[in-house]
XYZ file of N, CA and C in Angstrom:
525
model
N -0.671 -20.318 -10.356
C 0.088 -19.104 -10.170
C -0.807 -17.888 -10.190
N -0.302 -16.823 -9.629
C -0.999 -15.535 -9.643
C 0.013 -14.452 -9.317
N -0.265 -13.261 -9.813
C 0.553 -12.113 -9.458
C -0.340 -11.025 -8.891
N 0.239 -10.171 -8.081
C -0.394 -8.930 -7.661
C 0.473 -7.823 -8.222
N -0.171 -6.793 -8.737
C 0.550 -5.743 -9.459
C 0.201 -4.360 -8.916
N 0.972 -3.368 -9.362
C 0.700 -1.980 -8.974
C -0.478 -1.408 -9.747
N -0.884 -2.057 -10.834
C -2.002 -1.586 -11.648
C -2.313 -2.587 -12.742
N -3.070 -2.142 -13.739
C -3.569 -3.049 -14.771
C -2.798 -2.989 -16.087
N -1.777 -2.146 -16.190
C -1.029 -2.006 -17.437
C 0.270 -2.791 -17.380
N 0.355 -3.834 -18.192
C 1.580 -4.625 -18.217
C 2.738 -3.821 -18.805
N 2.443 -2.705 -19.459
C 3.508 -1.870 -20.013
C 4.067 -0.894 -18.976
N 3.222 -0.412 -18.056
C 3.647 0.656 -17.158
C 3.699 0.259 -15.690
N 2.970 -0.763 -15.306
C 2.944 -1.172 -13.909
C 3.929 -2.312 -13.666
N 4.058 -2.726 -12.419
C 5.014 -3.782 -12.097
C 4.385 -4.828 -11.178
N 5.046 -5.949 -11.113
C 4.602 -7.051 -10.260
C 5.036 -6.770 -8.822
N 4.091 -6.869 -7.892
C 4.393 -6.701 -6.465
C 4.738 -8.024 -5.794
N 4.131 -9.106 -6.266
C 4.383 -10.423 -5.672
C 3.877 -11.494 -6.632
N 4.494 -12.645 -6.546
C 4.112 -13.805 -7.346
C 3.806 -14.936 -6.384
N 2.660 -15.574 -6.578
C 2.271 -16.678 -5.722
C 2.144 -17.976 -6.504
N 2.516 -19.072 -5.859
C 2.406 -20.412 -6.450
C 1.790 -21.333 -5.407
N 1.033 -22.309 -5.909
C 0.434 -23.305 -5.023
C 0.328 -24.609 -5.801
N 1.135 -25.614 -5.448
C 1.029 -26.900 -6.139
C -0.345 -27.533 -5.913
N -0.922 -28.110 -6.967
C -2.253 -28.714 -6.857
C -2.263 -29.812 -5.808
N -1.317 -30.707 -5.858
C -1.228 -31.772 -4.845
C -0.193 -31.320 -3.829
N -0.679 -30.721 -2.756
C 0.173 -29.991 -1.830
C -0.099 -30.463 -0.400
N 0.606 -31.497 0.061
C 0.335 -32.020 1.403
C 0.617 -31.002 2.514
N 1.518 -30.054 2.266
C 1.809 -29.043 3.292
C 0.737 -27.958 3.331
N -0.084 -27.869 2.260
C -1.155 -26.881 2.187
C -0.616 -25.465 2.351
N 0.533 -25.204 1.743
C 1.160 -23.888 1.847
C 1.392 -23.300 0.469
N 1.136 -22.007 0.366
C 1.449 -21.275 -0.855
C 2.887 -20.782 -0.764
N 3.474 -20.580 -1.917
C 4.815 -20.000 -1.990
C 4.662 -18.605 -2.566
N 5.154 -17.616 -1.843
C 5.029 -16.225 -2.256
C 6.426 -15.665 -2.524
N 6.577 -15.082 -3.705
C 7.822 -14.419 -4.080
C 7.582 -12.914 -3.973
N 8.257 -12.227 -3.032
C 8.037 -10.794 -2.851
C 8.708 -9.964 -3.946
N 8.291 -8.710 -4.064
C 8.821 -7.851 -5.118
C 10.332 -7.641 -5.019
N 10.880 -7.694 -3.817
C 12.335 -7.532 -3.678
C 13.074 -8.613 -4.463
N 12.575 -9.838 -4.413
C 13.212 -10.934 -5.146
C 13.091 -10.743 -6.653
N 12.039 -10.043 -7.077
C 11.832 -9.821 -8.510
C 12.773 -8.768 -9.078
N 13.574 -8.166 -8.211
C 14.610 -7.216 -8.668
C 15.989 -7.869 -8.706
N 16.056 -9.140 -8.346
C 17.309 -9.893 -8.312
C 17.369 -10.789 -9.556
N 18.342 -10.529 -10.431
C 18.401 -11.243 -11.704
C 18.575 -12.749 -11.533
N 19.334 -13.167 -10.537
C 19.500 -14.601 -10.302
C 18.157 -15.246 -9.934
N 17.383 -14.547 -9.131
C 16.064 -15.056 -8.754
C 15.154 -15.106 -9.976
N 15.198 -14.066 -10.790
C 14.395 -14.028 -12.026
C 14.793 -15.182 -12.938
N 16.072 -15.465 -13.042
C 16.528 -16.584 -13.875
C 15.943 -17.912 -13.379
N 15.894 -18.089 -12.058
C 15.299 -19.304 -11.499
C 13.798 -19.362 -11.759
N 13.120 -18.228 -11.630
C 11.692 -18.184 -11.934
C 11.450 -18.481 -13.415
N 12.335 -18.000 -14.255
C 12.197 -18.270 -15.689
C 12.253 -19.776 -15.956
N 13.176 -20.467 -15.285
C 13.247 -21.924 -15.458
C 11.938 -22.585 -15.036
N 11.345 -22.113 -13.944
C 10.074 -22.671 -13.480
C 8.928 -22.348 -14.447
N 8.808 -21.072 -14.795
C 7.674 -20.635 -15.611
C 7.731 -21.171 -17.040
N 8.917 -21.484 -17.528
C 9.061 -22.000 -18.890
C 9.255 -23.509 -18.936
N 9.322 -24.154 -17.774
C 9.594 -25.594 -17.733
C 8.480 -26.368 -18.433
N 8.845 -27.237 -19.391
C 7.798 -27.939 -20.157
C 7.017 -28.981 -19.359
N 7.537 -29.426 -18.223
C 6.841 -30.441 -17.439
C 6.032 -29.867 -16.274
N 5.994 -28.549 -16.169
C 5.175 -27.901 -15.147
C 3.991 -27.264 -15.857
N 2.796 -27.616 -15.390
C 1.576 -27.027 -15.966
C 1.142 -25.872 -15.068
N 0.956 -24.719 -15.684
C 0.594 -23.519 -14.935
C -0.902 -23.264 -15.023
N -1.506 -23.142 -13.850
C -2.934 -22.880 -13.716
C -3.083 -21.453 -13.187
N -3.887 -20.664 -13.868
C -4.117 -19.270 -13.496
C -5.618 -18.999 -13.434
N -5.970 -17.852 -12.956
C -7.329 -17.303 -13.052
C -7.198 -16.109 -13.985
N -7.745 -16.232 -15.184
C -7.575 -15.226 -16.241
C -6.089 -14.871 -16.383
N -5.296 -15.900 -16.651
C -3.844 -15.805 -16.662
C -3.223 -15.049 -17.813
N -3.966 -14.770 -18.853
C -3.377 -14.005 -19.961
C -2.915 -12.639 -19.475
N -3.599 -12.076 -18.492
C -3.179 -10.835 -17.845
C -1.804 -11.034 -17.192
N -1.667 -12.088 -16.410
C -0.434 -12.347 -15.654
C 0.755 -12.601 -16.579
N 0.563 -13.438 -17.599
C 1.714 -13.787 -18.436
C 2.196 -12.599 -19.261
N 1.327 -11.645 -19.544
C 1.793 -10.427 -20.240
C 2.808 -9.689 -19.387
N 2.574 -9.627 -18.076
C 3.552 -8.985 -17.188
C 4.885 -9.722 -17.237
N 4.848 -11.060 -17.156
C 6.102 -11.828 -17.198
C 6.828 -11.614 -18.513
N 6.102 -11.642 -19.596
C 6.730 -11.511 -20.912
C 7.311 -10.119 -21.132
N 6.571 -9.102 -20.762
C 7.013 -7.738 -21.032
C 8.041 -7.250 -20.018
N 7.799 -7.498 -18.749
C 8.674 -6.964 -17.695
C 9.955 -7.762 -17.502
N 9.876 -9.085 -17.705
C 11.026 -9.933 -17.372
C 11.489 -10.818 -18.530
N 10.866 -10.672 -19.686
C 11.213 -11.465 -20.866
C 11.165 -12.969 -20.586
N 10.176 -13.342 -19.782
C 9.942 -14.746 -19.468
C 8.750 -15.213 -20.282
N 8.920 -16.294 -21.001
C 7.853 -16.814 -21.850
C 6.898 -17.683 -21.025
N 6.260 -17.029 -20.059
C 5.272 -17.732 -19.233
C 4.083 -18.107 -20.108
N 3.400 -19.152 -19.720
C 2.270 -19.608 -20.529
C 1.088 -19.966 -19.629
N -0.061 -20.005 -20.249
C -1.287 -20.411 -19.568
C -1.600 -21.822 -20.037
N -1.447 -22.792 -19.143
C -1.800 -24.173 -19.476
C -3.240 -24.471 -19.089
N -3.685 -23.875 -18.000
C -5.054 -24.048 -17.508
C -5.503 -22.695 -16.960
N -6.810 -22.441 -17.045
C -7.326 -21.156 -16.590
C -8.718 -21.328 -15.996
N -8.830 -21.090 -14.699
C -10.111 -21.295 -14.014
C -11.167 -20.283 -14.438
N -10.757 -19.090 -14.795
C -11.726 -18.111 -15.279
C -12.331 -18.540 -16.600
N -11.495 -19.051 -17.506
C -11.990 -19.534 -18.798
C -12.792 -20.824 -18.640
N -12.389 -21.666 -17.700
C -13.190 -22.866 -17.415
C -14.586 -22.458 -16.955
N -14.646 -21.497 -16.073
C -15.934 -21.028 -15.573
C -16.778 -20.484 -16.718
N -16.167 -19.700 -17.563
C -16.902 -19.099 -18.676
C -17.442 -20.148 -19.644
N -16.623 -21.134 -20.008
C -17.074 -22.136 -20.975
C -18.172 -23.017 -20.372
N -18.190 -23.133 -19.066
C -19.214 -23.943 -18.408
C -20.500 -23.164 -18.129
N -20.397 -21.835 -18.083
C -21.573 -20.995 -17.835
C -21.253 -19.592 -18.321
N -21.804 -19.208 -19.447
C -21.474 -17.921 -20.056
C -22.132 -16.728 -19.385
N -23.048 -16.947 -18.465
C -23.696 -15.800 -17.824
C -22.685 -15.036 -16.974
N -22.833 -13.739 -16.947
C -21.887 -12.883 -16.240
C -22.033 -12.954 -14.735
N -21.038 -12.389 -14.052
C -21.100 -12.251 -12.612
C -20.626 -13.432 -11.793
N -20.293 -14.541 -12.437
C -19.928 -15.719 -11.657
C -18.503 -16.196 -11.923
N -17.730 -15.464 -12.699
C -16.402 -15.927 -13.103
C -15.276 -15.393 -12.217
N -15.573 -14.449 -11.367
C -14.603 -13.871 -10.448
C -14.031 -14.959 -9.538
N -12.744 -14.876 -9.242
C -12.085 -15.892 -8.418
C -12.753 -16.049 -7.054
N -13.008 -14.932 -6.387
C -13.597 -15.016 -5.054
C -15.006 -15.605 -5.108
N -15.761 -15.261 -6.149
C -17.108 -15.811 -6.277
C -17.064 -17.318 -6.533
N -16.154 -17.742 -7.401
C -16.008 -19.178 -7.648
C -15.568 -19.909 -6.387
N -14.636 -19.309 -5.638
C -14.161 -19.941 -4.399
C -15.311 -20.081 -3.406
N -16.138 -19.071 -3.347
C -17.301 -19.125 -2.453
C -18.276 -20.208 -2.916
N -18.586 -20.223 -4.217
C -19.579 -21.154 -4.757
C -19.095 -22.607 -4.755
N -17.854 -22.832 -5.148
C -17.355 -24.196 -5.329
C -16.635 -24.764 -4.106
N -15.972 -23.896 -3.352
C -15.144 -24.367 -2.240
C -15.705 -23.997 -0.868
N -16.744 -23.187 -0.861
C -17.289 -22.725 0.414
C -16.373 -21.745 1.128
N -15.505 -21.078 0.369
C -14.555 -20.131 0.964
C -15.283 -18.892 1.465
N -14.763 -18.329 2.526
C -15.296 -17.073 3.044
C -14.773 -15.927 2.181
N -15.499 -14.814 2.172
C -15.061 -13.621 1.446
C -13.773 -13.103 2.082
N -12.756 -12.940 1.284
C -11.482 -12.452 1.816
C -10.971 -11.222 1.073
N -11.615 -10.834 -0.012
C -11.156 -9.678 -0.783
C -11.366 -8.373 -0.017
N -12.371 -8.352 0.840
C -12.682 -7.144 1.586
C -11.543 -6.633 2.445
N -10.622 -7.513 2.813
C -9.506 -7.105 3.663
C -8.634 -6.047 2.973
N -8.646 -6.000 1.651
C -7.831 -5.031 0.912
C -8.474 -3.647 0.824
N -9.781 -3.584 1.044
C -10.531 -2.338 0.855
C -10.032 -1.191 1.731
N -9.514 -1.496 2.876
C -9.018 -0.458 3.769
C -7.902 0.356 3.119
N -7.071 -0.307 2.325
C -5.928 0.366 1.703
C -6.167 0.681 0.228
N -7.028 -0.077 -0.403
C -7.304 0.115 -1.828
C -8.823 0.066 -2.033
N -9.540 1.127 -1.618
C -10.999 1.085 -1.679
C -11.572 1.121 -3.102
N -10.842 1.711 -4.042
C -11.330 1.791 -5.421
C -10.569 0.791 -6.290
N -11.225 0.303 -7.320
C -10.591 -0.654 -8.233
C -9.314 -0.067 -8.845
N -9.270 1.236 -9.011
C -8.106 1.893 -9.610
C -6.961 2.101 -8.619
N -7.190 1.864 -7.324
C -6.132 2.026 -6.324
C -5.094 0.922 -6.463
N -3.845 1.310 -6.290
C -2.754 0.342 -6.397
C -2.672 -0.540 -5.161
N -2.419 -1.819 -5.381
C -2.190 -2.747 -4.265
C -0.859 -2.456 -3.578
N -0.095 -1.544 -4.129
C 1.152 -1.132 -3.494
C 0.875 -0.482 -2.133
N -0.336 0.046 -1.947
C -0.730 0.685 -0.691
C -1.024 -0.332 0.410
N -1.248 -1.579 0.033
C -1.609 -2.619 0.989
C -0.337 -3.096 1.709
N -0.356 -3.188 3.044
C 0.830 -3.725 3.737
C 1.190 -5.102 3.179
N 2.479 -5.340 3.057
C 2.948 -6.552 2.389
C 2.403 -7.830 3.019
N 2.384 -7.919 4.331
C 1.907 -9.162 4.962
C 0.430 -9.411 4.644
N -0.343 -8.356 4.508
C -1.764 -8.501 4.143
C -1.871 -8.939 2.682
N -1.095 -8.295 1.811
C -1.122 -8.623 0.384
C -0.666 -10.064 0.149
N 0.374 -10.493 0.832
C 0.889 -11.852 0.651
C -0.113 -12.900 1.137
N -0.800 -12.607 2.234
C -1.828 -13.524 2.729
C -2.980 -13.615 1.723
N -3.371 -12.486 1.179
C -4.423 -12.443 0.152
C -4.001 -13.262 -1.073
N -2.780 -13.061 -1.529
C -2.258 -13.786 -2.687
C -2.204 -15.289 -2.410
N -1.820 -15.672 -1.209
C -1.783 -17.095 -0.849
C -3.179 -17.705 -0.951
N -4.185 -16.986 -0.511
C -5.563 -17.482 -0.628
C -5.965 -17.586 -2.097
N -5.573 -16.602 -2.895
C -5.892 -16.644 -4.332
C -5.332 -17.898 -4.999
N -4.062 -18.187 -4.775
C -3.462 -19.337 -5.475
C -3.994 -20.660 -4.930
N -4.249 -20.706 -3.649
C -4.836 -21.929 -3.076
C -6.234 -22.157 -3.653
N -7.040 -21.120 -3.715
C -8.385 -21.245 -4.264
C -8.358 -21.569 -5.751
N -7.428 -20.998 -6.472
C -7.313 -21.306 -7.903
C -7.067 -22.798 -8.097
N -6.184 -23.367 -7.310
C -5.905 -24.807 -7.416
C -7.150 -25.638 -7.101
N -7.859 -25.279 -6.055
C -9.067 -26.016 -5.686
C -10.166 -25.899 -6.726
N -10.348 -24.706 -7.251
C -11.349 -24.477 -8.295
C -10.996 -25.291 -9.531
N -9.717 -25.284 -9.900
C -9.294 -26.025 -11.094
C -9.629 -27.514 -10.964
N -9.375 -28.092 -9.816
C -9.669 -29.521 -9.651
C -11.147 -29.818 -9.895
N -12.009 -28.979 -9.385
C -13.451 -29.185 -9.565
C -13.858 -28.921 -11.009
N -13.432 -27.789 -11.549
C -13.841 -27.423 -12.917
C -13.246 -28.379 -13.952
N -12.057 -28.850 -13.724
C -11.439 -29.782 -14.662
C -12.241 -31.079 -14.732
N -12.677 -31.571 -13.578
C -13.503 -32.786 -13.555
C -14.835 -32.546 -14.269
N -15.424 -31.374 -14.077
C -16.679 -31.047 -14.759
C -16.492 -30.973 -16.275
N -15.363 -30.438 -16.713
C -15.093 -30.380 -18.159
C -14.924 -31.765 -18.750
N -14.355 -32.676 -17.997
C -14.193 -34.050 -18.487
C -15.540 -34.711 -18.758
N -16.571 -34.246 -18.073
C -17.921 -34.797 -18.259
C -18.690 -34.109 -19.392
N -18.100 -33.090 -20.010
C -18.784 -32.289 -21.027
C -17.854 -32.106 -22.237
N -17.776 -33.121 -23.133
C -16.828 -33.068 -24.252
C -16.905 -31.814 -25.130
N -18.088 -31.278 -25.477
C -18.089 -30.054 -26.292
C -17.446 -28.859 -25.575
N -17.730 -28.712 -24.295
C -17.109 -27.617 -23.543
C -15.612 -27.850 -23.387
N -15.211 -29.103 -23.154
C -13.789 -29.435 -23.053
C -13.061 -29.049 -24.341
N -13.667 -29.381 -25.488
C -13.049 -29.067 -26.771
C -12.926 -27.556 -26.969
N -13.974 -26.805 -26.656
C -13.935 -25.346 -26.786
C -12.864 -24.752 -25.878
N -12.794 -25.252 -24.660
C -11.811 -24.764 -23.688
C -10.387 -25.080 -24.154
N -10.126 -26.346 -24.481
C -8.773 -26.778 -24.835
C -8.269 -26.184 -26.146
N -9.159 -26.019 -27.119
C -8.706 -25.650 -28.462
C -8.959 -24.195 -28.841
N -9.870 -23.529 -28.141
C -10.183 -22.144 -28.510
C -9.818 -21.125 -27.418
N -10.126 -21.442 -26.189
C -9.975 -20.449 -25.128
C -8.578 -20.397 -24.511
N -7.975 -21.545 -24.269
C -6.705 -21.554 -23.536
C -5.468 -21.252 -24.385
N -5.347 -21.770 -25.592
C -4.085 -21.547 -26.322
C -3.698 -20.067 -26.400
N -2.439 -19.825 -26.062
C -1.944 -18.440 -26.067
C -0.496 -18.432 -26.485
């Protein structure tokens, strides 16, 4: 899962879109929930069932940011079951390599796709609300697809490294 937001404050900003991508996904398609649906209580109730379902494992990239938005804005007890950013960190503590796009490039051979947003949001402080929705949704779809692919690789690497697996499972992920 991943969200795109109007800014970095879970107290003051809002979710623009929510993306999901099943790890084993024969259709190879992301599911994007637009902000309009996030204003519909029935839709939020259905998302709550998904995000809180005990048999669904949620994989994020630095997901503690995302779940704060769900908890504060929608009173959904979303959780982080797996986190590719934390996996990257526990496997290599050096800086500069934990970013989603960098991991996608390094591990999946993905092309740089973040640059497409620069036209509308050139500064880190610019809101993604300025980005046309179809561009933002395509970007989000790539994010969730890459997160799933990165997780598969990093999870296998953690299985080969018991001390890192223990640190990840017992110290970094629980939230």
